Coordinates of C-alpha atoms in Angstrom, one line a residue:
M29 CA -19.7 -1.0 14.8
H30 CA -17.3 0.8 17.1
A31 CA -14.4 3.4 16.6
L32 CA -12.3 5.4 19.1
I33 CA -11.5 8.4 17.8
V34 CA -8.2 10.2 19.6
V35 CA -8.5 13.8 19.1
A36 CA -5.4 16.0 20.7
H37 CA -5.6 19.9 21.0
P38 CA -6.2 21.9 23.5
D39 CA -9.1 24.1 22.0
P40 CA -12.4 22.6 22.2
Q41 CA -13.7 25.1 19.8
S42 CA -10.7 24.3 16.9
L43 CA -11.1 23.2 13.7
T44 CA -9.5 20.1 14.6
H45 CA -12.3 19.1 17.6
A46 CA -14.8 20.1 14.5
V47 CA -13.5 17.7 12.1
A48 CA -13.2 15.0 15.1
A49 CA -16.8 15.7 15.5
R50 CA -18.3 15.6 11.7
L51 CA -16.2 12.2 11.8
A52 CA -18.2 10.8 14.8
A53 CA -21.6 12.1 12.9
G54 CA -20.5 10.1 9.9
L55 CA -19.7 7.0 11.7
T56 CA -23.6 7.9 13.3
E57 CA -25.4 8.6 10.1
S58 CA -23.8 4.7 8.9
G59 CA -25.1 2.9 11.7
H60 CA -22.1 2.7 13.8
R61 CA -21.0 4.1 17.1
G62 CA -17.9 6.6 17.5
E63 CA -16.1 7.3 21.0
I64 CA -13.8 10.7 21.4
A65 CA -10.8 10.3 23.4
D66 CA -10.4 14.0 24.1
L67 CA -6.7 13.4 25.5
A68 CA -6.2 17.5 26.2
A69 CA -9.5 17.4 28.4
E70 CA -8.8 14.2 30.1
G71 CA -5.9 15.2 31.0
F72 CA -3.8 12.4 29.5
D73 CA -0.4 12.6 30.7
P74 CA 2.1 12.2 27.7
R75 CA 5.0 12.5 29.6
F76 CA 6.9 8.5 29.4
N77 CA 8.0 8.3 32.9
A78 CA 10.0 5.6 34.9
A79 CA 6.9 3.2 35.1
D80 CA 6.7 3.3 31.5
I81 CA 10.2 1.8 31.7
E82 CA 9.7 -0.5 34.0
G83 CA 6.4 -1.7 31.8
F84 CA 8.9 -1.5 28.8
Y85 CA 11.4 -4.1 30.3
R86 CA 8.3 -6.2 31.7
R87 CA 9.6 -5.7 35.4
A88 CA 6.2 -4.3 36.4
E89 CA 2.9 -4.0 35.0
A90 CA 2.1 -0.9 32.6
P91 CA 0.7 2.2 34.8
A92 CA -2.9 2.3 34.9
D93 CA -3.4 5.1 32.9
V94 CA -1.7 3.2 30.2
L95 CA -3.7 0.0 30.7
A96 CA -7.3 2.4 30.6
E97 CA -6.6 3.6 27.5
Q98 CA -5.2 0.3 26.1
A99 CA -8.6 -0.9 27.0
R100 CA -10.2 1.3 25.1
I101 CA -8.3 0.2 22.1
D102 CA -8.9 -3.3 22.7
R103 CA -13.0 -2.8 22.6
A104 CA -13.0 -0.8 19.0
D105 CA -13.0 -2.1 15.8
A106 CA -11.0 0.9 14.5
L107 CA -9.0 3.8 15.7
A108 CA -9.7 7.3 14.3
L109 CA -6.7 9.9 15.1
V110 CA -7.7 13.5 14.3
F111 CA -4.9 16.0 15.3
P112 CA -3.6 19.3 14.1
V113 CA 0.1 19.5 12.2
Y114 CA 2.4 20.7 14.7
W115 CA 6.0 20.8 12.7
W116 CA 5.1 18.4 10.1
S117 CA 3.9 15.8 12.4
M118 CA 1.7 14.7 15.2
P119 CA 1.5 17.2 18.4
G120 CA 3.6 16.2 21.4
L121 CA 0.4 15.1 23.5
L122 CA -0.5 12.8 21.0
K123 CA 2.9 11.3 19.7
G124 CA 3.0 11.0 23.6
W125 CA 0.3 9.0 24.3
V126 CA 1.7 7.0 21.5
D127 CA 5.2 6.7 23.2
R128 CA 3.0 5.5 26.5
V129 CA 0.1 3.6 25.0
F130 CA 1.5 1.4 21.9
A131 CA 3.9 -0.3 24.3
N132 CA 6.3 -3.5 24.1
G133 CA 4.6 -6.7 25.0
W134 CA 0.9 -4.7 23.9
A135 CA 1.3 -3.8 20.4
Y136 CA 4.4 -5.4 19.7
D137 CA 7.0 -8.1 21.2
E138 CA 10.6 -8.0 20.5
A139 CA 11.8 -11.6 21.0
D140 CA 15.0 -13.5 19.6
G141 CA 15.7 -10.4 17.4
R142 CA 12.7 -10.1 15.8
V143 CA 9.3 -8.2 16.1
V144 CA 5.9 -9.3 16.5
K145 CA 3.5 -7.5 15.7
K146 CA 0.5 -7.7 18.0
L147 CA -2.1 -5.1 16.3
Q148 CA -2.9 -6.9 13.2
R149 CA -6.4 -6.8 13.5
L150 CA -6.5 -2.9 14.2
E151 CA -7.9 -0.4 11.3
V152 CA -6.5 3.0 11.5
H153 CA -7.7 6.0 10.4
L154 CA -5.2 9.3 10.4
I155 CA -6.8 12.4 9.8
G156 CA -4.0 15.5 9.8
V157 CA -5.7 19.3 9.9
G158 CA -3.0 21.3 8.5
G159 CA -3.0 25.3 7.6
A160 CA -0.4 25.2 5.0
G161 CA -1.4 24.8 1.5
R162 CA -0.9 21.2 -0.3
R163 CA 1.9 22.5 -2.9
T164 CA 4.4 23.2 0.6
Y165 CA 3.6 19.7 1.4
A166 CA 4.3 18.2 -2.0
K167 CA 7.3 21.0 -2.7
H168 CA 9.4 19.9 1.0
G169 CA 8.3 16.6 0.6
Y170 CA 6.3 16.9 4.2
E171 CA 3.4 14.5 3.5
T172 CA 5.7 11.8 2.2
A173 CA 8.1 12.2 5.5
M174 CA 4.7 12.1 7.7
K175 CA 3.4 8.8 6.0
T176 CA 7.2 7.2 6.7
Q177 CA 7.6 8.5 10.2
I178 CA 3.3 7.7 11.2
D179 CA 1.9 5.2 8.8
H180 CA 5.1 3.1 8.9
G181 CA 6.8 3.6 11.3
I182 CA 4.4 3.5 14.2
F183 CA 1.5 1.3 13.2
D184 CA 2.9 -1.1 10.7
Y185 CA 5.6 -1.5 13.0
C186 CA 3.1 -3.0 15.2
G187 CA 0.9 -4.4 12.7
A188 CA -2.0 -1.9 12.4
H189 CA -3.2 -1.3 9.2
V190 CA -3.8 2.5 8.0
L191 CA -6.5 2.5 6.3
T192 CA -7.1 6.3 5.7
S193 CA -4.2 8.5 5.9
E194 CA -6.0 12.0 4.9
L195 CA -4.7 15.6 5.8
L196 CA -7.3 18.1 5.5
L197 CA -5.3 21.6 4.7
H198 CA -7.0 24.8 4.8
T199 CA -4.9 28.2 4.4
R200 CA -8.2 30.5 4.5
P201 CA -11.0 30.3 6.8
D202 CA -13.8 29.5 3.7
E203 CA -12.4 26.5 3.4
A204 CA -13.3 24.7 6.7
A205 CA -16.5 24.0 5.3
A206 CA -15.2 21.2 2.7
Q207 CA -12.8 19.9 5.4
L208 CA -15.8 19.3 7.6
Q209 CA -17.7 17.5 4.7
T210 CA -14.7 15.7 4.5
A211 CA -14.7 14.3 7.9
F212 CA -18.6 13.4 7.4
D213 CA -17.8 11.5 4.6
L214 CA -14.9 9.5 5.9
G215 CA -16.7 8.7 9.3
R216 CA -19.7 7.6 6.8
G217 CA -17.5 5.4 5.0
L218 CA -15.1 4.0 7.9
F219 CA -16.9 0.7 7.9
A220 CA -17.9 0.5 4.7
E221 CA -15.3 -2.4 3.5
Q222 CA -16.3 -4.8 6.5
A223 CA -20.2 -3.9 5.2
L224 CA -19.2 -5.5 1.8
V225 CA -17.6 -8.2 3.3
G226 CA -20.4 -8.9 5.5
A227 CA -22.5 -8.9 2.6
A228 CA -20.7 -11.3 0.3

């Protein structure tokens, strides 16, 4: 099976990129494929623009770069987003990718006052890389807020199933190795449920 791994960090030497690479390595070890979409390196423009508005209102086809991203997702059996946590959310580059790519007509339809969820086949894995400790997230409710905003507010709205919503948190450099092992294990198990269904 094939997973599209979308990574949003401007530094290719970052822990975020290392996590994405280990996730892909775990997929490979389990006999699956992972395609890494490096939004910064590819120069994806996250700005929702006039052409996106025309697409939203169905007055024109979506812009070519958006159609290309939608096609990449359509080819994948799963979508994994790997991102640094900026201000208790995803960075602007990734949020802009979501704003533009998860468009009306492709990700969902609004018809007769109700929402038609069009991505019900899509399985999503969210991996945030954060520099604060788990106590900070728990104390202020940040993790719950992120799940509400991202897991429910974005993906459930489109019908996609969030199977993994993981925060890899570290406050010391020596914790990075454990985060990379977790990423590898997540990759190795990304399609484990489907393998069990296939074996039944």
